[in-house]
């Protein structure tokens, strides 16, 4: 035999030398949940080791994460029910605890990246990402609300706006309003191909943000489709997105690959709550090895073409 592929696998050192994919802490964006209040840290049952933090404790947590070498974070608000309404008005209220948290974090950690979430669901009494009327999610009535939310976040100092709502035309609307407000340097990472997925279950528990009626299938993408992701990508590029995202990640590696091959923008992938929960559940039962499994998952997402990965595993990865 002239060719023996096993020669290139004969030692750990050689395997490391020829490895095509290197996972690095710079690639990782760590999601964190923030709540109003003080000295508060509440566990999320379906997401072991993830918590809803009040700002004071969140600052400590960020300190720890930064010392471990993480530098990118995405922040989600868990909003009290009594603050929710049909138009998500709390999302752009001056004294909103989420906006205050963004301000304090940027003051305390000026060099890290903080990304936001733009969608109505955490603030909406309907639990939908858009404005609901007669059971319909109205696209064009949602756009100004999203733009207002994004502008409020930009004003608070967010580095990257993360529209996760899947309304048509929202990237353009947000970009225009940001520019008009003087926030030309605020970036947009569009949730470009966000699928109507069952893998968001634990996240909706964490924020108590599940739809009160119906599902999200009229705006989030159909898991059966891949070519449609190219339409979304083209629109996001034309409308001014700085980054594209595929979400979830693990069941959509082919979509990550397709977008990364067809766009010159950086492509990220969201390794979502359900993907995190299932590894934990199996590891708890002793059916999977926790560390090896999640590293294999993150590696596969990077190998598929993601430049960066939003993942609840990020902290464990840098802690090893
Ligand atoms: C809200 C939003 C969701 C996630 C991120 N932003 C939930 C949804 O669309 O229902 C899910 C993230 C995860 O599951 O980890 N628009």
Short mmCIF file of C-alpha atoms and ligand atoms in Angstrom, two decimals:
data_model
loop_
_atom_site.label_atom_id
_atom_site.label_comp_id
_atom_site.label_asym_id
_atom_site.label_seq_id
_atom_site.Cartn_x
_atom_site.Cartn_y
_atom_site.Cartn_z
CA UNK A 1 0.00 0.00 0.00
CA UNK A 2 1.45 3.36 -1.04
CA UNK A 3 -1.25 5.30 0.77
CA UNK A 4 -1.90 4.59 4.42
CA UNK A 5 -4.13 7.35 5.79
CA UNK A 6 -3.59 5.98 9.28
CA UNK A 7 0.05 7.27 9.23
CA UNK A 8 -1.38 10.79 9.64
CA UNK A 9 -3.27 9.68 12.73
CA UNK A 10 -0.47 7.86 14.50
CA UNK A 11 0.13 10.28 17.36
CA UNK A 12 -1.69 13.05 19.14
CA UNK A 13 1.00 15.49 17.94
CA UNK A 14 0.58 14.55 14.27
CA UNK A 15 -3.19 14.61 14.58
CA UNK A 16 -2.89 18.13 16.02
CA UNK A 17 -0.52 19.13 13.21
CA UNK A 18 -2.86 18.11 10.39
CA UNK A 19 -6.13 19.13 12.05
CA UNK A 20 -8.16 21.20 9.57
CA UNK A 21 -10.37 22.81 12.17
CA UNK A 22 -9.18 24.69 15.24
CA UNK A 23 -11.69 25.84 17.76
CA UNK A 24 -10.58 29.02 19.50
CA UNK A 25 -12.04 31.00 22.37
CA UNK A 26 -12.24 34.06 20.07
CA UNK A 27 -14.82 32.16 18.02
CA UNK A 28 -17.25 31.87 20.89
CA UNK A 29 -20.10 34.17 21.88
CA UNK A 30 -21.53 33.33 25.29
CA UNK A 31 -25.29 33.90 25.89
CA UNK A 32 -26.29 35.31 29.28
CA UNK A 33 -29.73 36.03 30.78
CA UNK A 34 -30.38 39.18 32.77
CA UNK A 35 -33.28 40.01 35.12
CA UNK A 36 -34.27 43.07 37.08
CA UNK A 37 -33.40 43.20 40.76
CA UNK A 38 -30.43 42.75 43.05
CA UNK A 39 -28.41 39.87 44.37
CA UNK A 40 -30.47 37.45 42.32
CA UNK A 41 -29.30 34.32 40.54
CA UNK A 42 -31.95 31.85 39.50
CA UNK A 43 -31.16 28.53 37.88
CA UNK A 44 -32.82 27.46 34.63
CA UNK A 45 -33.89 23.89 35.15
CA UNK A 46 -33.60 22.72 31.55
CA UNK A 47 -30.23 24.50 31.09
CA UNK A 48 -27.85 23.27 33.80
CA UNK A 49 -25.23 25.86 34.87
CA UNK A 50 -27.10 28.69 33.14
CA UNK A 51 -28.75 31.34 35.28
CA UNK A 52 -30.89 34.43 35.14
CA UNK A 53 -28.66 37.07 36.69
CA UNK A 54 -29.44 40.41 38.26
CA UNK A 55 -27.02 43.05 37.03
CA UNK A 56 -24.80 43.16 40.14
CA UNK A 57 -24.13 39.41 39.97
CA UNK A 58 -23.92 39.47 36.19
CA UNK A 59 -21.00 41.90 36.43
CA UNK A 60 -19.17 39.36 38.63
CA UNK A 61 -20.00 36.59 36.20
CA UNK A 62 -18.66 38.69 33.31
CA UNK A 63 -15.51 39.36 35.29
CA UNK A 64 -15.00 35.61 35.71
CA UNK A 65 -15.74 34.93 32.02
CA UNK A 66 -13.32 37.64 30.90
CA UNK A 67 -10.60 36.24 33.14
CA UNK A 68 -11.17 32.88 31.48
CA UNK A 69 -10.61 34.56 28.11
CA UNK A 70 -14.14 34.98 26.74
CA UNK A 71 -14.63 38.35 25.06
CA UNK A 72 -17.97 38.16 23.26
CA UNK A 73 -21.38 37.94 24.89
CA UNK A 74 -25.01 38.03 23.86
CA UNK A 75 -27.49 39.29 26.41
CA UNK A 76 -31.17 38.30 26.77
CA UNK A 77 -33.69 39.92 29.14
CA UNK A 78 -36.14 37.92 31.26
CA UNK A 79 -38.99 40.41 31.67
CA UNK A 80 -41.68 40.32 34.33
CA UNK A 81 -45.17 39.54 33.00
CA UNK A 82 -46.70 42.80 34.25
CA UNK A 83 -44.32 44.78 31.99
CA UNK A 84 -45.40 42.96 28.84
CA UNK A 85 -47.92 44.45 26.43
CA UNK A 86 -49.07 44.11 22.82
CA UNK A 87 -46.51 46.57 21.46
CA UNK A 88 -43.50 45.53 23.56
CA UNK A 89 -43.28 49.13 24.80
CA UNK A 90 -41.01 48.17 27.70
CA UNK A 91 -38.28 47.26 25.20
CA UNK A 92 -37.52 50.92 24.56
CA UNK A 93 -38.49 52.49 27.91
CA UNK A 94 -35.77 54.76 29.21
CA UNK A 95 -35.53 52.98 32.60
CA UNK A 96 -35.63 49.46 31.13
CA UNK A 97 -33.31 47.23 33.21
CA UNK A 98 -31.91 45.57 30.07
CA UNK A 99 -30.77 48.91 28.64
CA UNK A 100 -29.35 49.86 32.04
CA UNK A 101 -27.47 46.58 32.13
CA UNK A 102 -25.97 47.25 28.69
CA UNK A 103 -24.80 50.69 29.88
CA UNK A 104 -23.21 49.35 33.06
CA UNK A 105 -21.52 46.46 31.29
CA UNK A 106 -20.02 48.72 28.62
CA UNK A 107 -18.81 51.11 31.31
CA UNK A 108 -17.18 48.37 33.34
CA UNK A 109 -15.88 46.29 30.40
CA UNK A 110 -15.30 48.70 27.52
CA UNK A 111 -13.27 46.28 25.40
CA UNK A 112 -15.59 43.27 25.24
CA UNK A 113 -18.28 42.69 22.61
CA UNK A 114 -21.90 42.81 23.73
CA UNK A 115 -24.61 41.71 21.37
CA UNK A 116 -28.34 42.24 21.93
CA UNK A 117 -31.51 40.47 20.93
CA UNK A 118 -34.06 42.38 18.88
CA UNK A 119 -37.49 40.74 18.74
CA UNK A 120 -40.75 41.45 20.51
CA UNK A 121 -41.20 38.12 22.28
CA UNK A 122 -39.51 38.81 25.66
CA UNK A 123 -41.65 41.96 26.02
CA UNK A 124 -44.83 40.89 24.28
CA UNK A 125 -48.02 39.78 26.06
CA UNK A 126 -48.63 37.57 22.99
CA UNK A 127 -45.21 35.90 23.22
CA UNK A 128 -44.60 36.45 19.51
CA UNK A 129 -41.63 38.12 17.82
CA UNK A 130 -43.98 40.44 15.95
CA UNK A 131 -47.13 42.49 16.47
CA UNK A 132 -50.25 40.31 16.71
CA UNK A 133 -53.69 41.32 15.40
CA UNK A 134 -56.56 38.85 14.97
CA UNK A 135 -54.16 35.96 15.30
CA UNK A 136 -51.89 37.28 12.52
CA UNK A 137 -48.29 38.39 12.99
CA UNK A 138 -48.24 41.71 11.13
CA UNK A 139 -44.90 42.26 9.43
CA UNK A 140 -44.99 45.96 8.58
CA UNK A 141 -46.51 47.05 11.88
CA UNK A 142 -43.66 45.25 13.64
CA UNK A 143 -40.82 46.99 11.81
CA UNK A 144 -41.04 50.40 13.54
CA UNK A 145 -41.17 48.69 16.93
CA UNK A 146 -38.04 46.69 16.15
CA UNK A 147 -36.27 49.82 14.91
CA UNK A 148 -37.16 51.69 18.10
CA UNK A 149 -35.91 48.79 20.22
CA UNK A 150 -32.66 48.64 18.24
CA UNK A 151 -32.11 52.40 18.50
CA UNK A 152 -32.63 52.28 22.28
CA UNK A 153 -30.04 49.49 22.50
CA UNK A 154 -27.61 51.43 20.30
CA UNK A 155 -28.08 54.45 22.52
CA UNK A 156 -27.24 52.28 25.53
CA UNK A 157 -23.96 51.37 23.85
CA UNK A 158 -24.51 47.88 22.43
CA UNK A 159 -21.81 46.75 19.98
CA UNK A 160 -23.92 44.44 17.83
CA UNK A 161 -27.68 44.43 17.29
CA UNK A 162 -29.07 40.91 16.89
CA UNK A 163 -32.46 40.90 15.14
CA UNK A 164 -33.90 37.44 15.82
CA UNK A 165 -37.47 38.10 14.72
CA UNK A 166 -37.49 37.04 11.02
CA UNK A 167 -39.75 39.88 9.84
CA UNK A 168 -39.19 40.83 6.19
CA UNK A 169 -37.30 44.05 5.64
CA UNK A 170 -36.23 44.49 9.25
CA UNK A 171 -32.51 44.77 8.58
CA UNK A 172 -33.04 47.70 6.22
CA UNK A 173 -35.45 49.41 8.60
CA UNK A 174 -33.10 48.96 11.56
CA UNK A 175 -30.02 50.03 9.57
CA UNK A 176 -31.77 53.18 8.34
CA UNK A 177 -32.93 54.22 11.80
CA UNK A 178 -29.56 53.48 13.36
CA UNK A 179 -27.86 55.65 10.76
CA UNK A 180 -30.40 58.43 11.18
CA UNK A 181 -29.83 58.32 14.92
CA UNK A 182 -26.08 58.68 14.43
CA UNK A 183 -25.27 55.05 15.21
CA UNK A 184 -23.41 54.24 11.99
CA UNK A 185 -20.88 52.17 13.93
CA UNK A 186 -23.42 49.89 15.59
CA UNK A 187 -23.19 46.52 13.82
CA UNK A 188 -26.00 44.17 12.88
CA UNK A 189 -25.77 40.40 13.13
CA UNK A 190 -28.87 39.19 11.38
CA UNK A 191 -30.52 35.93 12.36
CA UNK A 192 -30.64 35.20 8.63
CA UNK A 193 -31.78 31.60 8.52
CA UNK A 194 -33.66 31.10 11.74
CA UNK A 195 -35.78 27.97 11.60
CA UNK A 196 -39.07 27.22 13.34
CA UNK A 197 -37.40 24.71 15.61
CA UNK A 198 -38.25 22.54 18.59
CA UNK A 199 -34.75 23.14 19.91
CA UNK A 200 -35.69 26.52 21.44
CA UNK A 201 -37.79 24.93 24.24
CA UNK A 202 -35.37 25.47 27.15
CA UNK A 203 -34.72 29.08 26.12
CA UNK A 204 -38.44 29.84 26.16
CA UNK A 205 -38.59 28.33 29.67
CA UNK A 206 -35.73 30.59 30.70
CA UNK A 207 -37.49 33.75 29.50
CA UNK A 208 -41.07 32.55 29.88
CA UNK A 209 -41.48 33.75 26.30
CA UNK A 210 -43.36 30.94 24.56
CA UNK A 211 -46.17 32.09 22.19
CA UNK A 212 -49.51 32.35 23.99
CA UNK A 213 -51.27 31.10 20.84
CA UNK A 214 -50.13 29.46 17.63
CA UNK A 215 -46.53 28.89 16.60
CA UNK A 216 -43.80 30.82 14.80
CA UNK A 217 -44.07 29.04 11.46
CA UNK A 218 -45.35 32.05 9.49
CA UNK A 219 -42.12 33.92 10.13
CA UNK A 220 -39.37 31.45 11.10
CA UNK A 221 -38.12 29.20 8.30
CA UNK A 222 -39.37 25.73 7.46
CA UNK A 223 -36.78 23.09 8.48
CA UNK A 224 -37.36 21.35 5.15
CA UNK A 225 -35.81 24.22 3.20
CA UNK A 226 -32.26 25.17 2.38
CA UNK A 227 -32.43 27.19 -0.87
CA UNK A 228 -34.73 29.64 0.89
CA UNK A 229 -31.85 30.47 3.23
CA UNK A 230 -30.02 31.89 0.18
CA UNK A 231 -32.89 34.32 -0.44
CA UNK A 232 -32.76 35.46 3.18
CA UNK A 233 -28.96 35.82 2.98
CA UNK A 234 -29.14 37.89 -0.20
CA UNK A 235 -31.74 40.21 1.32
CA UNK A 236 -29.77 40.64 4.55
CA UNK A 237 -26.63 41.51 2.59
CA UNK A 238 -28.49 44.04 0.46
CA UNK A 239 -30.20 45.52 3.51
CA UNK A 240 -26.95 46.14 5.34
CA UNK A 241 -26.23 43.22 7.67
CA UNK A 242 -22.61 42.89 8.87
CA UNK A 243 -22.89 39.23 9.83
CA UNK A 244 -25.25 36.40 8.89
CA UNK A 245 -26.43 33.75 11.31
CA UNK A 246 -27.84 30.24 11.02
CA UNK A 247 -29.94 28.94 13.88
CA UNK A 248 -30.11 26.26 15.26
CA UNK A 249 -26.69 24.90 14.37
CA UNK A 250 -26.44 21.15 14.76
CA UNK A 251 -29.37 20.08 12.58
CA UNK A 252 -28.49 22.81 10.06
CA UNK A 253 -24.81 22.23 9.32
CA UNK A 254 -25.62 22.02 5.62
CA UNK A 255 -27.20 25.48 5.78
CA UNK A 256 -24.13 26.87 7.54
CA UNK A 257 -21.96 25.42 4.79
CA UNK A 258 -24.19 26.77 2.01
CA UNK A 259 -24.25 30.29 3.44
CA UNK A 260 -20.52 30.35 4.14
CA UNK A 261 -19.83 29.25 0.55
CA UNK A 262 -22.25 31.79 -0.93
CA UNK A 263 -21.57 34.90 1.10
CA UNK A 264 -18.49 36.96 1.80
CA UNK A 265 -19.89 38.14 5.11
CA UNK A 266 -18.85 36.37 8.30
CA UNK A 267 -21.30 33.56 9.11
CA UNK A 268 -22.19 32.67 12.66
CA UNK A 269 -24.20 29.78 14.04
CA UNK A 270 -26.34 29.58 17.16
CA UNK A 271 -25.81 26.35 19.06
CA UNK A 272 -29.18 26.70 20.78
CA UNK A 273 -30.63 25.82 24.18
CA UNK A 274 -32.10 22.45 23.14
CA UNK A 275 -28.74 21.36 21.73
CA UNK A 276 -27.17 22.25 25.05
CA UNK A 277 -29.92 20.61 27.12
CA UNK A 278 -29.78 17.27 25.31
CA UNK A 279 -26.05 16.84 25.87
CA UNK A 280 -26.50 17.63 29.56
CA UNK A 281 -29.44 15.24 29.89
CA UNK A 282 -27.57 12.36 28.27
CA UNK A 283 -24.38 13.07 30.23
CA UNK A 284 -26.35 13.14 33.48
CA UNK A 285 -27.58 9.65 32.70
CA UNK A 286 -24.04 8.55 31.96
CA UNK A 287 -24.94 7.89 28.32
CA UNK A 288 -22.54 10.43 26.78
CA UNK A 289 -19.26 11.93 27.86
CA UNK A 290 -20.11 15.62 28.41
CA UNK A 291 -16.85 17.30 27.44
CA UNK A 292 -15.95 15.17 24.43
CA UNK A 293 -19.48 15.42 23.08
CA UNK A 294 -19.85 19.19 23.23
CA UNK A 295 -16.37 19.76 21.82
CA UNK A 296 -17.24 17.48 18.91
CA UNK A 297 -20.44 19.47 18.37
CA UNK A 298 -18.67 22.86 18.44
CA UNK A 299 -15.96 21.53 16.14
CA UNK A 300 -18.51 20.26 13.62
CA UNK A 301 -20.19 23.67 13.53
CA UNK A 302 -16.87 25.37 12.85
CA UNK A 303 -15.93 22.73 10.26
CA UNK A 304 -19.24 23.37 8.47
CA UNK A 305 -18.11 26.96 7.94
CA UNK A 306 -19.20 29.04 10.93
CA UNK A 307 -16.72 31.82 11.72
CA UNK A 308 -18.18 32.15 15.19
CA UNK A 309 -20.54 30.22 17.40
CA UNK A 310 -23.07 31.41 19.96
CA UNK A 311 -23.01 28.67 22.55
CA UNK A 312 -23.92 27.95 26.16
CA UNK A 313 -20.90 25.60 26.16
CA UNK A 314 -18.53 28.56 25.75
CA UNK A 315 -17.68 28.92 29.43
CA UNK A 316 -17.03 25.23 29.91
CA UNK A 317 -14.85 25.28 26.80
CA UNK A 318 -12.54 27.99 28.13
CA UNK A 319 -12.56 26.49 31.61
CA UNK A 320 -11.07 23.13 30.56
C1 LIG B 1 -36.26 35.21 20.46
C2 LIG B 1 -35.16 34.21 20.48
C3 LIG B 1 -35.28 32.82 20.65
C4 LIG B 1 -33.97 32.32 20.76
C5 LIG B 1 -33.10 33.42 20.63
N1 LIG B 1 -33.86 34.58 20.44
C6 LIG B 1 -36.47 31.95 20.81
C7 LIG B 1 -37.51 31.87 19.76
O1 LIG B 1 -37.35 32.32 18.64
O2 LIG B 1 -38.57 31.35 20.11
C8 LIG B 1 -33.61 30.89 21.01
C9 LIG B 1 -32.24 30.63 21.56
C10 LIG B 1 -32.03 29.27 22.13
O3 LIG B 1 -32.88 28.37 22.05
O4 LIG B 1 -30.96 29.07 22.72
N2 LIG B 1 -36.65 35.72 19.26
#
